[in-house]
Short mmCIF file of C-alpha atoms and ligand atoms in Angstrom, two decimals:
data_model
loop_
_atom_site.label_atom_id
_atom_site.label_comp_id
_atom_site.label_asym_id
_atom_site.label_seq_id
_atom_site.Cartn_x
_atom_site.Cartn_y
_atom_site.Cartn_z
CA MET A 199 122.81 90.12 122.89
CA LYS A 200 120.43 90.11 119.83
CA LEU A 201 118.74 93.70 119.32
CA THR A 202 116.02 94.73 117.27
CA LEU A 203 115.71 98.48 115.75
CA SER A 204 112.58 99.72 114.40
CA VAL A 205 111.58 102.51 113.14
CA ILE A 206 107.77 103.61 111.89
CA LYS A 207 106.68 106.47 110.92
CA ALA A 208 103.51 108.30 109.59
CA ASP A 209 101.67 111.66 108.49
CA ILE A 210 98.54 111.14 110.75
CA GLY A 211 97.62 115.03 110.74
CA SER A 212 99.52 118.57 110.91
CA ILE A 213 99.24 122.06 111.96
CA GLY A 214 98.31 124.83 109.41
CA GLY A 215 98.04 122.42 106.49
CA HIS A 216 101.72 120.36 105.45
CA ILE A 217 103.75 121.80 107.83
CA LYS A 218 104.53 120.08 111.58
CA PRO A 219 102.43 117.72 113.90
CA SER A 220 100.76 119.39 116.95
CA GLN A 221 102.88 119.18 120.67
CA LYS A 222 99.60 117.16 121.93
CA LEU A 223 99.87 114.61 119.33
CA LYS A 224 103.38 113.91 119.64
CA ASP A 225 102.99 113.74 123.27
CA THR A 226 99.77 111.33 122.38
CA VAL A 227 101.58 109.06 120.39
CA ALA A 228 104.61 109.02 122.84
CA GLY A 229 102.33 108.58 125.83
CA PHE A 230 100.54 105.41 123.62
CA VAL A 231 103.87 103.55 123.06
CA ASP A 232 105.05 103.89 126.70
CA GLU A 233 102.21 102.79 127.78
CA HIS A 234 101.27 99.71 125.84
CA GLY A 235 104.95 98.96 124.92
CA ILE A 236 107.57 99.86 127.60
CA LYS A 237 105.37 99.50 130.32
CA LYS A 238 104.06 96.43 128.97
CA GLY A 239 107.60 95.12 128.53
CA LEU A 240 107.09 94.62 124.67
CA LEU A 241 109.58 97.58 124.07
CA ILE A 242 113.13 98.38 125.91
CA ASP A 243 113.14 101.79 124.64
CA ARG A 244 111.60 104.41 122.32
CA TYR A 245 112.03 108.07 121.12
CA VAL A 246 109.57 109.72 119.43
CA SER A 247 110.63 112.70 117.16
CA SER A 248 108.97 114.83 113.77
CA THR A 249 110.52 115.84 110.71
CA GLY A 250 108.09 118.16 108.99
CA ASP A 251 104.67 116.65 109.32
CA ASP A 252 105.55 113.19 109.80
CA ILE A 253 105.76 111.70 112.98
CA ALA A 254 108.39 108.80 114.00
CA ILE A 255 108.75 106.14 116.59
CA LEU A 256 111.64 104.44 117.28
CA MET A 257 111.61 101.50 118.92
CA THR A 258 114.45 98.93 120.44
CA HIS A 259 113.00 95.36 121.21
CA GLN A 260 114.15 91.86 121.08
CA LYS A 261 111.11 91.10 118.87
CA GLY A 262 112.86 90.92 115.48
CA VAL A 263 111.79 92.42 112.27
CA SER A 264 108.08 92.59 111.07
CA ASP A 265 106.63 91.75 114.35
CA ASP A 266 103.18 91.96 114.57
CA SER A 267 102.88 93.05 117.93
CA VAL A 268 105.75 95.80 117.41
CA HIS A 269 103.67 96.89 113.95
CA LYS A 270 100.19 96.70 116.07
CA LEU A 271 101.79 99.08 118.84
CA ALA A 272 102.58 101.64 116.05
CA TRP A 273 99.60 101.20 114.04
CA ASP A 274 97.51 101.85 117.38
CA ALA A 275 99.53 104.73 118.79
CA PHE A 276 99.18 106.38 115.38
CA VAL A 277 95.52 105.36 115.65
CA ALA A 278 95.19 107.47 119.18
CA GLY A 279 97.39 110.22 117.49
CA THR A 280 94.73 110.62 114.81
CA ASN A 281 91.87 110.96 117.33
CA VAL A 282 93.98 114.08 118.83
CA ALA A 283 94.51 115.11 115.16
CA LYS A 284 90.67 115.19 114.54
CA GLU A 285 89.84 116.44 117.64
CA GLN A 286 92.16 119.46 116.96
CA GLY A 287 91.01 119.87 113.39
CA LEU A 288 94.31 118.98 112.62
CA TYR A 289 94.93 118.73 108.12
CA GLY A 290 95.38 115.56 106.87
CA ALA A 291 94.25 113.61 110.05
CA GLY A 292 94.86 109.75 109.89
CA GLN A 293 96.45 110.90 106.16
CA ASP A 294 99.13 107.87 106.21
CA LEU A 295 96.67 105.36 107.67
CA LEU A 296 95.47 104.13 104.25
CA LYS A 297 93.60 101.06 105.93
CA ASP A 298 90.88 100.46 107.97
CA ALA A 299 92.07 97.69 110.64
CA PHE A 300 95.55 96.32 111.43
CA SER A 301 96.20 93.19 109.84
CA GLY A 302 99.35 91.59 110.57
CA ASN A 303 102.09 93.86 109.27
CA ILE A 304 102.18 97.37 109.12
CA LYS A 305 103.90 97.58 105.57
CA GLY A 306 102.07 98.01 102.57
CA MET A 307 98.98 99.98 105.13
CA GLY A 308 100.74 103.56 104.55
CA PRO A 309 103.12 103.92 107.26
CA ALA A 310 107.09 103.75 106.45
CA VAL A 311 109.23 100.72 108.34
CA ALA A 312 112.46 100.62 108.85
CA GLU A 313 113.99 97.80 110.57
CA MET A 314 117.26 95.57 111.72
CA GLU A 315 118.28 93.04 113.64
CA ILE A 316 121.91 93.45 115.16
CA GLU A 317 124.14 91.58 117.32
CA GLU A 318 124.31 94.75 119.12
CA ARG A 319 128.36 95.73 119.66
CA PRO A 320 129.80 97.01 122.98
CA ASN A 321 129.89 100.51 121.32
CA GLU A 322 126.85 100.26 118.96
CA CYS A 323 125.68 103.56 117.36
CA PHE A 324 123.65 104.55 114.31
CA LEU A 325 121.70 107.41 112.43
CA PHE A 326 118.29 107.78 111.97
CA PHE A 327 117.54 109.37 109.32
CA ALA A 328 113.55 110.69 108.41
CA ALA A 329 112.79 112.66 105.23
CA ASP A 330 109.53 114.75 104.42
CA LYS A 331 108.10 116.18 100.96
CA THR A 332 110.37 113.54 98.98
CA ASP A 333 110.07 109.62 98.52
CA PRO A 334 112.15 106.85 99.04
CA GLY A 335 114.58 107.37 95.83
CA ALA A 336 116.05 110.53 97.92
CA TYR A 337 118.71 108.11 99.94
CA ASN A 338 119.97 106.41 96.56
CA LEU A 339 122.58 108.80 95.85
CA PRO A 340 123.52 109.87 99.32
CA PHE A 341 123.82 105.57 100.58
CA TYR A 342 125.53 105.09 97.50
CA LEU A 343 128.72 107.51 97.95
CA ALA A 344 128.27 106.88 101.69
CA PHE A 345 128.99 103.14 101.33
CA VAL A 346 131.03 102.87 97.70
CA ASP A 347 132.67 106.03 97.04
CA PRO A 348 136.18 106.68 98.68
CA MET A 349 135.59 110.72 97.79
CA HIS A 350 132.87 110.29 100.67
CA CYS A 351 133.98 107.19 102.29
CA ALA A 352 137.92 107.64 103.18
CA GLY A 353 137.23 104.41 105.36
CA LEU A 354 137.19 102.14 101.90
CA ILE A 355 140.37 103.19 101.45
CA LEU A 356 142.07 103.60 104.85
CA SER A 357 139.79 100.96 106.93
CA PRO A 358 140.76 97.59 106.31
CA LYS A 359 137.36 96.40 107.92
CA MET A 360 135.74 97.52 104.69
CA ALA A 361 138.51 96.66 102.46
CA GLU A 362 135.69 94.46 100.59
CA GLY A 363 132.85 96.70 100.15
CA PHE A 364 129.15 96.43 100.85
CA LYS A 365 126.46 94.54 99.26
CA PHE A 366 123.19 96.58 98.15
CA VAL A 367 120.05 94.94 98.06
CA ILE A 368 117.96 97.14 95.74
CA MET A 369 113.77 96.71 95.15
CA ASP A 370 111.95 97.24 92.16
CA VAL A 371 109.31 99.67 94.02
CA GLU A 372 106.86 99.44 90.66
CA HIS A 373 106.59 96.18 90.79
CA THR A 374 103.74 96.00 93.53
CA GLU A 375 102.63 92.02 93.35
CA GLY A 376 105.68 91.35 95.27
CA ASP A 377 108.66 92.30 96.83
CA ARG A 378 111.16 92.14 93.51
CA VAL A 379 114.64 92.84 94.39
CA ILE A 380 118.43 92.80 93.25
CA GLY A 381 121.63 91.65 95.30
CA LEU A 382 124.84 93.14 94.35
CA SER A 383 128.13 94.17 95.83
CA ALA A 384 130.30 97.32 95.55
CA PRO A 385 133.22 97.41 94.02
CA GLN A 386 132.95 94.42 91.60
CA ASP A 387 128.94 95.46 90.83
CA LEU A 388 129.45 99.26 91.05
CA TYR A 389 128.59 100.34 87.46
CA ASP A 390 125.07 97.91 87.89
CA ILE A 391 124.18 99.61 91.16
CA ALA A 392 124.33 102.86 89.74
CA SER A 393 122.84 101.75 86.63
CA LEU A 394 119.75 101.28 88.85
CA LEU A 395 119.94 103.98 91.69
CA ARG A 396 120.43 106.55 88.73
CA ASP A 397 116.35 105.82 88.74
CA ASN A 398 114.95 106.97 91.97
CA GLN A 399 111.65 106.26 91.28
CA ARG A 400 111.97 102.73 90.57
CA PHE A 401 114.62 101.17 92.21
CA VAL A 402 115.37 101.97 95.91
CA ILE A 403 117.96 100.50 98.31
CA GLU A 404 116.43 98.27 100.89
CA HIS A 405 119.13 97.06 102.91
CA ILE A 406 123.31 97.52 102.42
CA TYR A 407 125.70 94.64 104.03
CA SER A 408 129.16 94.60 105.24
CA ASN A 409 131.08 92.24 102.91
CA ASN A 410 133.82 91.76 105.41
CA THR A 411 131.19 90.94 108.13
CA GLY A 412 128.08 90.09 106.96
CA GLU A 413 126.63 92.09 109.27
CA ILE A 414 123.44 94.60 108.21
CA ALA A 415 124.69 98.10 107.68
CA ALA A 416 121.73 100.07 106.69
CA SER A 417 117.80 99.65 106.21
CA ILE A 418 115.13 102.08 104.50
CA SER A 419 111.85 102.25 103.98
CA THR A 420 110.34 101.77 100.40
CA THR A 421 106.96 102.15 101.03
CA ARG A 422 105.15 104.34 97.78
CA LEU A 423 101.81 105.28 99.12
CA HIS A 424 100.55 105.75 95.46
CA ASN A 425 101.04 102.43 94.95
CA ILE A 426 99.13 101.32 97.99
CA ALA A 427 96.28 103.90 97.55
CA GLY A 428 96.05 103.89 93.75
CA LYS A 429 95.94 107.50 94.36
CA TYR A 430 97.98 110.24 95.08
CA THR A 431 97.94 110.74 99.00
CA GLY A 432 100.97 112.36 100.17
CA LYS A 433 104.67 111.49 99.36
CA ASP A 434 106.34 108.90 100.83
CA ASP A 435 108.40 110.56 103.27
CA PRO A 436 111.33 107.87 103.81
CA VAL A 437 113.23 106.83 106.88
CA ALA A 438 116.26 105.04 107.17
CA LEU A 439 118.48 103.25 109.86
CA VAL A 440 122.36 103.05 109.11
CA ARG A 441 125.07 101.62 111.74
CA VAL A 442 128.28 103.52 111.69
CA GLN A 443 131.85 103.30 112.92
CA GLY A 444 134.02 100.15 113.10
CA SER A 445 133.47 97.42 109.92
CA PHE A 446 130.74 100.39 108.72
CA PRO A 447 131.55 103.82 107.44
CA ALA A 448 132.04 106.32 110.08
CA THR A 449 129.11 108.65 111.18
CA GLY A 450 130.69 111.93 108.81
CA GLU A 451 131.20 109.60 105.86
CA VAL A 452 127.57 108.87 105.98
CA LEU A 453 126.76 112.65 106.48
CA SER A 454 129.11 113.85 103.90
CA PRO A 455 126.97 113.32 100.86
CA PHE A 456 123.92 115.07 102.46
CA SER A 457 126.28 118.50 101.55
CA ILE A 458 125.55 118.09 98.21
CA GLY A 459 121.53 118.96 98.01
CA HIS A 460 120.89 116.88 95.49
CA PHE A 461 117.77 117.16 93.64
CA VAL A 462 114.61 115.03 94.40
CA ALA A 463 111.02 114.38 93.73
CA GLY A 464 108.46 115.72 96.00
CA PHE A 465 108.23 119.53 97.04
CA MET A 466 104.80 121.22 96.77
CA ARG A 467 101.74 118.48 96.12
CA GLY A 468 104.66 115.71 96.14
CA SER A 469 105.11 116.46 92.09
CA HIS A 470 108.05 118.74 91.47
CA THR A 471 111.89 118.49 91.84
CA GLY A 472 113.75 120.32 95.07
CA PRO A 473 116.84 119.98 96.60
CA LEU A 474 117.14 118.06 99.64
CA MET A 475 118.10 119.94 102.50
CA PRO A 476 119.78 118.42 105.60
CA VAL A 477 117.66 120.23 108.77
CA LYS A 478 117.44 119.62 112.34
CA ALA A 479 115.36 117.41 114.09
CA ASN A 480 111.72 118.76 114.64
CA SER A 481 112.00 121.06 111.80
CA PRO A 482 108.60 122.48 109.92
CA ILE A 483 108.26 122.85 106.36
CA SER A 484 107.70 125.88 104.52
CA TYR A 485 108.57 127.12 101.52
CA PHE A 486 106.41 125.89 98.64
CA ASP A 487 105.74 122.83 100.98
CA GLY A 488 109.13 122.31 101.11
CA PRO A 489 112.01 122.13 100.43
CA PRO A 490 112.27 118.48 100.56
CA VAL A 491 114.30 117.85 104.05
CA VAL A 492 116.14 115.14 105.64
CA SER A 493 116.86 115.19 109.22
CA ALA A 494 119.71 112.76 110.90
CA GLN A 495 119.73 111.61 114.70
CA ALA A 496 122.41 109.77 115.77
CA PHE A 497 122.19 107.09 119.03
CA SER A 498 124.19 104.79 120.94
CA VAL A 499 123.03 102.28 122.42
CA ARG A 500 123.65 99.46 124.97
CA ASN A 501 121.34 96.62 126.26
CA GLY A 502 118.79 98.11 123.62
CA LYS A 503 118.69 101.34 126.07
CA LEU A 504 119.18 104.63 123.72
CA THR A 505 120.96 107.74 124.72
CA GLU A 506 119.78 111.06 123.97
CA PRO A 507 120.17 111.75 119.98
CA ALA A 508 122.58 113.82 118.78
CA ASP A 509 121.32 115.97 116.26
CA ALA A 510 123.66 115.51 113.22
CA PHE A 511 122.68 118.30 111.08
CA ASP A 512 122.50 120.84 113.81
CA GLN A 513 126.02 122.27 113.65
CA PRO A 514 127.21 125.37 112.27
CA PHE A 515 128.60 123.54 108.86
CA TRP A 516 125.21 123.12 107.86
CA ASP A 517 123.66 126.28 108.20
CA TRP A 518 125.90 126.98 105.10
CA VAL A 519 125.24 124.33 103.27
CA ARG A 520 121.16 125.04 104.15
CA ASP A 521 121.89 128.37 102.58
CA GLN A 522 123.41 126.74 99.81
CA VAL A 523 120.52 124.56 98.99
CA SER A 524 118.09 127.31 100.01
CA GLN A 525 119.62 128.96 96.49
CA LYS A 526 119.05 125.58 94.86
CA ALA A 527 115.41 125.90 95.31
CA LEU A 528 115.07 128.88 94.60
CA ASP A 529 116.88 128.20 91.17
CA ILE A 530 114.65 125.43 90.11
CA ARG A 531 111.52 127.38 91.41
CA ARG A 532 111.80 130.33 89.05
CA GLN A 533 111.12 127.85 86.33
CA GLY A 534 107.77 126.73 88.00
CA PHE A 535 106.23 124.29 85.98
CA SER A 536 108.46 123.88 83.57
CA GLY A 537 110.17 120.71 82.20
CA CYS A 538 112.37 119.10 84.89
CA ALA A 539 110.83 121.68 87.53
CA MET A 540 107.88 119.33 87.82
CA LEU A 541 108.05 115.50 88.10
CA PRO A 542 106.72 113.72 84.59
CA TYR A 543 103.55 112.71 83.63
CA SER A 544 104.20 108.91 85.03
CA GLU A 545 104.58 110.11 88.65
CA LEU A 546 101.69 112.67 88.42
CA GLU A 547 99.57 109.69 87.14
CA TYR A 548 96.71 109.82 89.88
CA GLY A 549 96.53 113.79 89.87
CA GLY A 550 94.13 116.19 88.42
CA ILE A 551 96.50 116.78 85.23
CA VAL A 552 95.09 112.70 84.13
CA GLU A 553 91.53 114.27 83.97
CA LYS A 554 92.80 117.46 82.09
CA MET A 555 94.81 115.56 79.90
CA LYS A 556 91.91 113.30 78.84
CA LYS A 557 89.80 116.43 78.21
CA LEU A 558 92.38 117.66 76.34
CA ASP A 559 92.84 114.91 74.31
CA GLY A 560 89.61 114.94 72.39
CA LYS A 561 89.88 118.11 71.14
CA PHE A 562 93.01 117.47 69.43
CA THR A 563 92.46 117.14 65.61
CA VAL A 564 95.17 115.38 63.00
CA ARG A 565 95.60 117.59 59.95
CA LYS A 566 94.76 115.86 56.94
CA GLU A 567 97.74 116.22 55.09
P1 13P B 746 137.41 104.69 114.76
O1 13P B 746 137.07 105.16 116.08
O2 13P B 746 136.42 103.78 114.74
O3 13P B 746 138.49 104.28 114.40
O4 13P B 746 136.95 105.43 114.04
C1 13P B 746 137.91 106.57 113.30
C2 13P B 746 136.84 107.59 113.04
O5 13P B 746 135.41 107.69 112.87
C3 13P B 746 137.41 108.66 111.71
O6 13P B 746 136.21 109.47 111.64
P1 13P B 747 102.96 115.04 102.48
O1 13P B 747 103.13 114.20 101.85
O2 13P B 747 104.20 115.74 103.59
O3 13P B 747 101.82 115.35 103.60
O4 13P B 747 102.65 116.31 101.57
C1 13P B 747 101.87 116.34 101.18
C2 13P B 747 101.97 117.73 99.84
O5 13P B 747 100.91 117.40 98.84
C3 13P B 747 102.57 118.64 100.21
O6 13P B 747 102.35 119.91 99.61
MG1 MG B 748 101.24 115.90 105.45
MG1 MG B 749 105.05 114.42 105.26
#
């Protein structure tokens, strides 16, 4: 059967700063989705979880991608949650709801969206990723490695089902007048893909497709909040859906590159560089409003019905990785605001530093000789 997987995520308020949403907030969002989505037959199933201060609603349905009614349901659930956040005095209540009223498609309104329509396999399985205190480019390196590099994806050489590689659709997220995209296939366009994906702030993977079957393999949210709001309103905190096994990489192959704990943009005030720490689902944020984190929950699905999640980073191996990543976080924090520890001026464009630079600019003098 044709099935749509939709995940829509927003920061609508959290306890004690940008730490984690309250239980009441999560229950409200989940209850709203049950009442107006499941009971009304719009959705087949849903799963609500948090990563850092963001709440994600994972939904299964048959309405296809970019469906008004599904997007409106998520928007309304976040509005209901925002009311609770205000009641409880949570920090940043409604932070990611950047528009006053819903207008047909939740994309461009603040929340992050990743969706895919699939022909459900008899043993359909997928990973749902959610990252906090970082932006969509955080997935560039791990998904590049998982889908093109046999050092992580042994299946590229071992499985005939992956012999033809994968096609990447990459978006230029600096282009705000519309979706500027390019399609490139690995292995033949490998160096072109790498040339774009090295720039995490500008070029981000939107979709990945199997060249063997044409099936969609991955969908990643590409929202950049400051491009919508025109000012800093929080980090973009991206979500992603990745199908695994069969003609796609094995679950462990997709998880493998996350052991690197690579440096990404985000961390404190969305203005720093920090290593991406793989964490358990529903983990809070702590040190220096970070470190940037990513959770991965694996699901199986049959006729649209989800199993409970298998928490992919909740395993002793990842405790050791977390220790290594903590060390990397401390190492870069030792140089504070200096050089690569803080993001370049263009990424701070909308913050107080712009005002400061303007003031200082007037005080500069040019020596005569
Ligand atoms: P299959 O079960 O699809 O053969 O996958 C093998 C596998 O998962 C190795 O990691
Ligand atoms: P969030 O985008 O997760 O709300 O983080 C904002 C921030 O400024 C943390 O320091
Ligand atoms: Mg927040
Ligand atoms: Mg967040």
